[in-house]
Amino acid sequence: MPDARREVWREGLGVAIATSAYGISFGALAVASGLDVWQTCVLSLLMFTGGSQFAFVGVLAAGGVSALPSAVASAGLLGVRNLAYGMRMSPIIGRGFRRRAAAAHFTIDESTAVAVSQDDPRLARLGFWVTGVGIFLGWNLTTLTGALLGDILDQVGGPRAWGLDAAAAAAFLALLWPRLKKRQAIVVGIAAAVVAALLTPALMPGLPVLVAAVVAIVVGWFDWFDGRVTPEGRAS
């Protein structure tokens, strides 16, 4: 068991370090979108769900204050997945209001993934807390670093001149790519991307993402294209 615990610690901390690195990009982009350093840090402290945070500042940067409702809606829509994670993690976390309340804030993609990959419930619980708390601390430190860096970059061309704006898209692609193992998932991704691209010139910022999400839900609900893609690229 000691060796297994050390392995869980290594796995959790490894995921925390890798994930926290994205916080630098988020902090810089948030400042570039119009938030100040303190607002950016508070967003990471309270929201603490990377994809939703990137969606929020991305829509805000594109449309300004007028796009705030769409930014909130986009972030909220991405955050709904944490409800499913919470139900999955409930038996692992155990009973107790304080424990569950604390766990709710750390229930994210990475902490859930590390937890459910363990066979022993005690190791699953350890993996959840190590990963969740590790990412929370690292994410907020790198958010502050990125926000301060964003202020400096504003004087020399802004974050986009240094390519930091591409990190948000890279993060989403990194999450999406491992899931593209079935034809259904590929079709859902392509349909949502096409709809968002076509509607972007016509609708206010944020709305194309919401419409694309609805399309993804509709297409994904019906398993019209069932089948797994083989390593050679053929559908089975």
Short mmCIF file of N, CA and C in Angstrom, two decimals, residues 25-113:
data_model
loop_
_atom_site.label_atom_id
_atom_site.label_comp_id
_atom_site.label_asym_id
_atom_site.label_seq_id
_atom_site.Cartn_x
_atom_site.Cartn_y
_atom_site.Cartn_z
N SER A 25 -1.41 31.35 -19.24
CA SER A 25 -2.12 31.83 -20.42
C SER A 25 -3.45 32.46 -20.03
N PHE A 26 -4.18 31.81 -19.11
CA PHE A 26 -5.46 32.36 -18.70
C PHE A 26 -5.30 33.74 -18.08
N GLY A 27 -4.33 33.89 -17.17
CA GLY A 27 -4.13 35.17 -16.52
C GLY A 27 -3.83 36.28 -17.51
N ALA A 28 -2.96 35.98 -18.48
CA ALA A 28 -2.60 36.99 -19.49
C ALA A 28 -3.79 37.34 -20.37
N LEU A 29 -4.57 36.32 -20.78
CA LEU A 29 -5.72 36.58 -21.65
C LEU A 29 -6.82 37.32 -20.91
N ALA A 30 -7.00 37.02 -19.63
CA ALA A 30 -8.04 37.71 -18.85
C ALA A 30 -7.74 39.19 -18.75
N VAL A 31 -6.47 39.53 -18.51
CA VAL A 31 -6.09 40.95 -18.46
C VAL A 31 -6.28 41.60 -19.82
N ALA A 32 -5.92 40.87 -20.88
CA ALA A 32 -6.08 41.40 -22.23
C ALA A 32 -7.55 41.60 -22.59
N SER A 33 -8.46 40.84 -21.97
CA SER A 33 -9.89 40.97 -22.27
C SER A 33 -10.55 42.13 -21.53
N GLY A 34 -9.82 42.76 -20.62
CA GLY A 34 -10.37 43.92 -19.93
C GLY A 34 -10.44 43.79 -18.42
N LEU A 35 -10.18 42.60 -17.88
CA LEU A 35 -10.17 42.42 -16.43
C LEU A 35 -8.86 42.92 -15.85
N ASP A 36 -8.90 43.40 -14.60
CA ASP A 36 -7.64 43.77 -13.96
C ASP A 36 -7.06 42.56 -13.24
N VAL A 37 -5.92 42.72 -12.63
CA VAL A 37 -5.23 41.60 -12.00
C VAL A 37 -6.06 40.98 -10.90
N TRP A 38 -6.69 41.81 -10.06
CA TRP A 38 -7.46 41.29 -8.94
C TRP A 38 -8.72 40.56 -9.41
N GLN A 39 -9.39 41.11 -10.40
CA GLN A 39 -10.57 40.44 -10.94
C GLN A 39 -10.20 39.08 -11.54
N THR A 40 -9.07 39.04 -12.21
CA THR A 40 -8.60 37.78 -12.80
C THR A 40 -8.33 36.74 -11.72
N CYS A 41 -7.68 37.15 -10.65
CA CYS A 41 -7.35 36.21 -9.57
C CYS A 41 -8.60 35.73 -8.85
N VAL A 42 -9.56 36.63 -8.63
CA VAL A 42 -10.80 36.24 -7.97
C VAL A 42 -11.57 35.25 -8.83
N LEU A 43 -11.52 35.44 -10.14
CA LEU A 43 -12.21 34.52 -11.05
C LEU A 43 -11.65 33.10 -10.91
N SER A 44 -10.32 32.99 -10.80
CA SER A 44 -9.72 31.67 -10.63
C SER A 44 -10.01 31.09 -9.25
N LEU A 45 -10.05 31.93 -8.24
CA LEU A 45 -10.33 31.45 -6.89
C LEU A 45 -11.75 30.91 -6.76
N LEU A 46 -12.71 31.62 -7.35
CA LEU A 46 -14.11 31.27 -7.14
C LEU A 46 -14.67 30.34 -8.22
N MET A 47 -14.32 30.58 -9.47
CA MET A 47 -14.85 29.74 -10.54
C MET A 47 -14.08 28.43 -10.62
N PHE A 48 -12.78 28.50 -10.73
CA PHE A 48 -11.88 27.35 -10.72
C PHE A 48 -12.37 26.19 -11.58
N THR A 49 -12.56 26.45 -12.84
CA THR A 49 -12.81 25.39 -13.81
C THR A 49 -12.29 25.90 -15.14
N GLY A 50 -11.10 25.45 -15.49
CA GLY A 50 -10.33 26.06 -16.58
C GLY A 50 -11.08 26.31 -17.87
N GLY A 51 -11.80 25.30 -18.39
CA GLY A 51 -12.50 25.48 -19.65
C GLY A 51 -13.53 26.59 -19.59
N SER A 52 -14.28 26.65 -18.50
CA SER A 52 -15.29 27.70 -18.34
C SER A 52 -14.64 29.07 -18.24
N GLN A 53 -13.49 29.14 -17.58
CA GLN A 53 -12.80 30.43 -17.44
C GLN A 53 -12.29 30.91 -18.79
N PHE A 54 -11.72 30.02 -19.59
CA PHE A 54 -11.26 30.41 -20.92
C PHE A 54 -12.43 30.85 -21.79
N ALA A 55 -13.56 30.15 -21.69
CA ALA A 55 -14.74 30.52 -22.46
C ALA A 55 -15.23 31.91 -22.05
N PHE A 56 -15.24 32.17 -20.77
CA PHE A 56 -15.72 33.46 -20.26
C PHE A 56 -14.87 34.62 -20.79
N VAL A 57 -13.56 34.54 -20.61
CA VAL A 57 -12.71 35.66 -21.04
C VAL A 57 -12.63 35.73 -22.56
N GLY A 58 -12.77 34.58 -23.25
CA GLY A 58 -12.75 34.60 -24.70
C GLY A 58 -13.92 35.36 -25.29
N VAL A 59 -15.11 35.08 -24.78
CA VAL A 59 -16.30 35.79 -25.25
C VAL A 59 -16.25 37.26 -24.83
N LEU A 60 -15.78 37.51 -23.61
CA LEU A 60 -15.69 38.89 -23.12
C LEU A 60 -14.71 39.70 -23.97
N ALA A 61 -13.59 39.08 -24.36
CA ALA A 61 -12.61 39.78 -25.18
C ALA A 61 -13.17 40.10 -26.56
N ALA A 62 -14.00 39.21 -27.10
CA ALA A 62 -14.54 39.41 -28.44
C ALA A 62 -15.65 40.45 -28.47
N GLY A 63 -16.47 40.51 -27.42
CA GLY A 63 -17.63 41.39 -27.46
C GLY A 63 -17.69 42.46 -26.40
N GLY A 64 -16.73 42.49 -25.48
CA GLY A 64 -16.75 43.51 -24.44
C GLY A 64 -17.87 43.29 -23.44
N VAL A 65 -18.24 44.34 -22.73
CA VAL A 65 -19.26 44.26 -21.68
C VAL A 65 -20.60 43.82 -22.26
N SER A 66 -20.91 44.19 -23.48
CA SER A 66 -22.19 43.83 -24.08
C SER A 66 -22.34 42.32 -24.24
N ALA A 67 -21.22 41.61 -24.28
CA ALA A 67 -21.26 40.16 -24.44
C ALA A 67 -21.23 39.42 -23.10
N LEU A 68 -21.34 40.17 -22.00
CA LEU A 68 -21.24 39.54 -20.68
C LEU A 68 -22.28 38.44 -20.46
N PRO A 69 -23.58 38.64 -20.84
CA PRO A 69 -24.54 37.54 -20.67
C PRO A 69 -24.15 36.28 -21.43
N SER A 70 -23.66 36.44 -22.65
CA SER A 70 -23.23 35.29 -23.43
C SER A 70 -22.00 34.64 -22.81
N ALA A 71 -21.11 35.45 -22.25
CA ALA A 71 -19.91 34.92 -21.61
C ALA A 71 -20.29 34.06 -20.40
N VAL A 72 -21.23 34.58 -19.60
CA VAL A 72 -21.69 33.83 -18.42
C VAL A 72 -22.38 32.53 -18.85
N ALA A 73 -23.22 32.62 -19.89
CA ALA A 73 -23.94 31.44 -20.37
C ALA A 73 -22.97 30.39 -20.91
N SER A 74 -21.98 30.82 -21.67
CA SER A 74 -21.00 29.88 -22.22
C SER A 74 -20.22 29.19 -21.11
N ALA A 75 -19.78 29.98 -20.13
CA ALA A 75 -19.03 29.40 -19.01
C ALA A 75 -19.90 28.44 -18.21
N GLY A 76 -21.15 28.83 -17.99
CA GLY A 76 -22.06 27.97 -17.23
C GLY A 76 -22.35 26.66 -17.94
N LEU A 77 -22.50 26.74 -19.26
CA LEU A 77 -22.79 25.54 -20.04
C LEU A 77 -21.64 24.54 -19.95
N LEU A 78 -20.41 25.05 -20.02
CA LEU A 78 -19.25 24.17 -19.89
C LEU A 78 -19.12 23.61 -18.48
N GLY A 79 -19.57 24.39 -17.49
CA GLY A 79 -19.46 23.96 -16.10
C GLY A 79 -20.47 22.92 -15.69
N VAL A 80 -21.51 22.70 -16.50
CA VAL A 80 -22.55 21.73 -16.15
C VAL A 80 -21.96 20.33 -16.00
N ARG A 81 -20.89 20.03 -16.73
CA ARG A 81 -20.30 18.70 -16.66
C ARG A 81 -19.84 18.35 -15.25
N ASN A 82 -19.53 19.38 -14.44
CA ASN A 82 -19.07 19.10 -13.09
C ASN A 82 -20.17 18.49 -12.22
N LEU A 83 -21.44 18.71 -12.59
CA LEU A 83 -22.53 18.07 -11.86
C LEU A 83 -22.45 16.55 -12.00
N ALA A 84 -22.16 16.11 -13.22
CA ALA A 84 -22.01 14.67 -13.44
C ALA A 84 -20.81 14.13 -12.69
N TYR A 85 -19.72 14.90 -12.68
CA TYR A 85 -18.55 14.48 -11.93
C TYR A 85 -18.88 14.36 -10.44
N GLY A 86 -19.67 15.31 -9.92
CA GLY A 86 -20.02 15.29 -8.52
C GLY A 86 -20.79 14.03 -8.14
N MET A 87 -21.71 13.62 -9.00
CA MET A 87 -22.48 12.40 -8.71
C MET A 87 -21.57 11.18 -8.75
N ARG A 88 -20.60 11.19 -9.65
CA ARG A 88 -19.69 10.05 -9.74
C ARG A 88 -18.75 10.00 -8.54
N MET A 89 -18.36 11.17 -8.03
CA MET A 89 -17.40 11.22 -6.94
C MET A 89 -18.04 11.10 -5.56
N SER A 90 -19.34 11.25 -5.46
CA SER A 90 -20.02 11.25 -4.17
C SER A 90 -19.69 10.04 -3.30
N PRO A 91 -19.79 8.80 -3.81
CA PRO A 91 -19.45 7.65 -2.95
C PRO A 91 -17.98 7.57 -2.59
N ILE A 92 -17.11 8.16 -3.40
CA ILE A 92 -15.68 8.14 -3.11
C ILE A 92 -15.33 9.13 -2.01
N ILE A 93 -15.93 10.31 -2.07
CA ILE A 93 -15.65 11.35 -1.08
C ILE A 93 -16.14 10.95 0.30
N GLY A 94 -17.30 10.31 0.37
CA GLY A 94 -17.85 9.89 1.65
C GLY A 94 -18.83 10.90 2.21
N ARG A 95 -19.28 10.65 3.42
CA ARG A 95 -20.30 11.48 4.03
C ARG A 95 -19.68 12.65 4.79
N GLY A 96 -20.57 13.58 5.20
CA GLY A 96 -20.12 14.74 5.95
C GLY A 96 -20.28 16.01 5.13
N PHE A 97 -21.03 16.97 5.67
CA PHE A 97 -21.32 18.19 4.92
C PHE A 97 -20.06 18.97 4.59
N ARG A 98 -19.17 19.15 5.56
CA ARG A 98 -17.97 19.94 5.33
C ARG A 98 -17.07 19.30 4.28
N ARG A 99 -16.93 17.99 4.36
CA ARG A 99 -16.09 17.28 3.40
C ARG A 99 -16.66 17.41 2.00
N ARG A 100 -17.96 17.23 1.87
CA ARG A 100 -18.59 17.31 0.55
C ARG A 100 -18.56 18.74 0.01
N ALA A 101 -18.76 19.71 0.90
CA ALA A 101 -18.73 21.11 0.46
C ALA A 101 -17.34 21.49 -0.06
N ALA A 102 -16.31 21.02 0.64
CA ALA A 102 -14.94 21.30 0.19
C ALA A 102 -14.65 20.57 -1.11
N ALA A 103 -15.09 19.32 -1.20
CA ALA A 103 -14.83 18.52 -2.40
C ALA A 103 -15.50 19.11 -3.63
N ALA A 104 -16.64 19.76 -3.45
CA ALA A 104 -17.36 20.33 -4.59
C ALA A 104 -16.51 21.32 -5.36
N HIS A 105 -15.66 22.07 -4.65
CA HIS A 105 -14.85 23.08 -5.30
C HIS A 105 -13.69 22.46 -6.07
N PHE A 106 -13.28 21.27 -5.67
CA PHE A 106 -12.14 20.62 -6.30
C PHE A 106 -12.56 19.54 -7.30
N THR A 107 -13.85 19.41 -7.55
CA THR A 107 -14.34 18.40 -8.48
C THR A 107 -14.24 18.94 -9.90
N ILE A 108 -13.17 18.59 -10.58
CA ILE A 108 -12.91 19.04 -11.95
C ILE A 108 -12.52 17.83 -12.79
N ASP A 109 -12.25 18.05 -14.06
CA ASP A 109 -11.90 16.95 -14.97
C ASP A 109 -10.75 16.11 -14.43
N GLU A 110 -9.67 16.80 -14.06
CA GLU A 110 -8.44 16.09 -13.72
C GLU A 110 -8.55 15.33 -12.40
N SER A 111 -9.12 15.94 -11.38
CA SER A 111 -9.23 15.25 -10.08
C SER A 111 -10.15 14.05 -10.19
N THR A 112 -11.21 14.17 -10.99
CA THR A 112 -12.12 13.05 -11.20
C THR A 112 -11.42 11.93 -11.96
N ALA A 113 -10.65 12.29 -12.98
CA ALA A 113 -9.97 11.28 -13.80
C ALA A 113 -8.96 10.49 -12.97
#
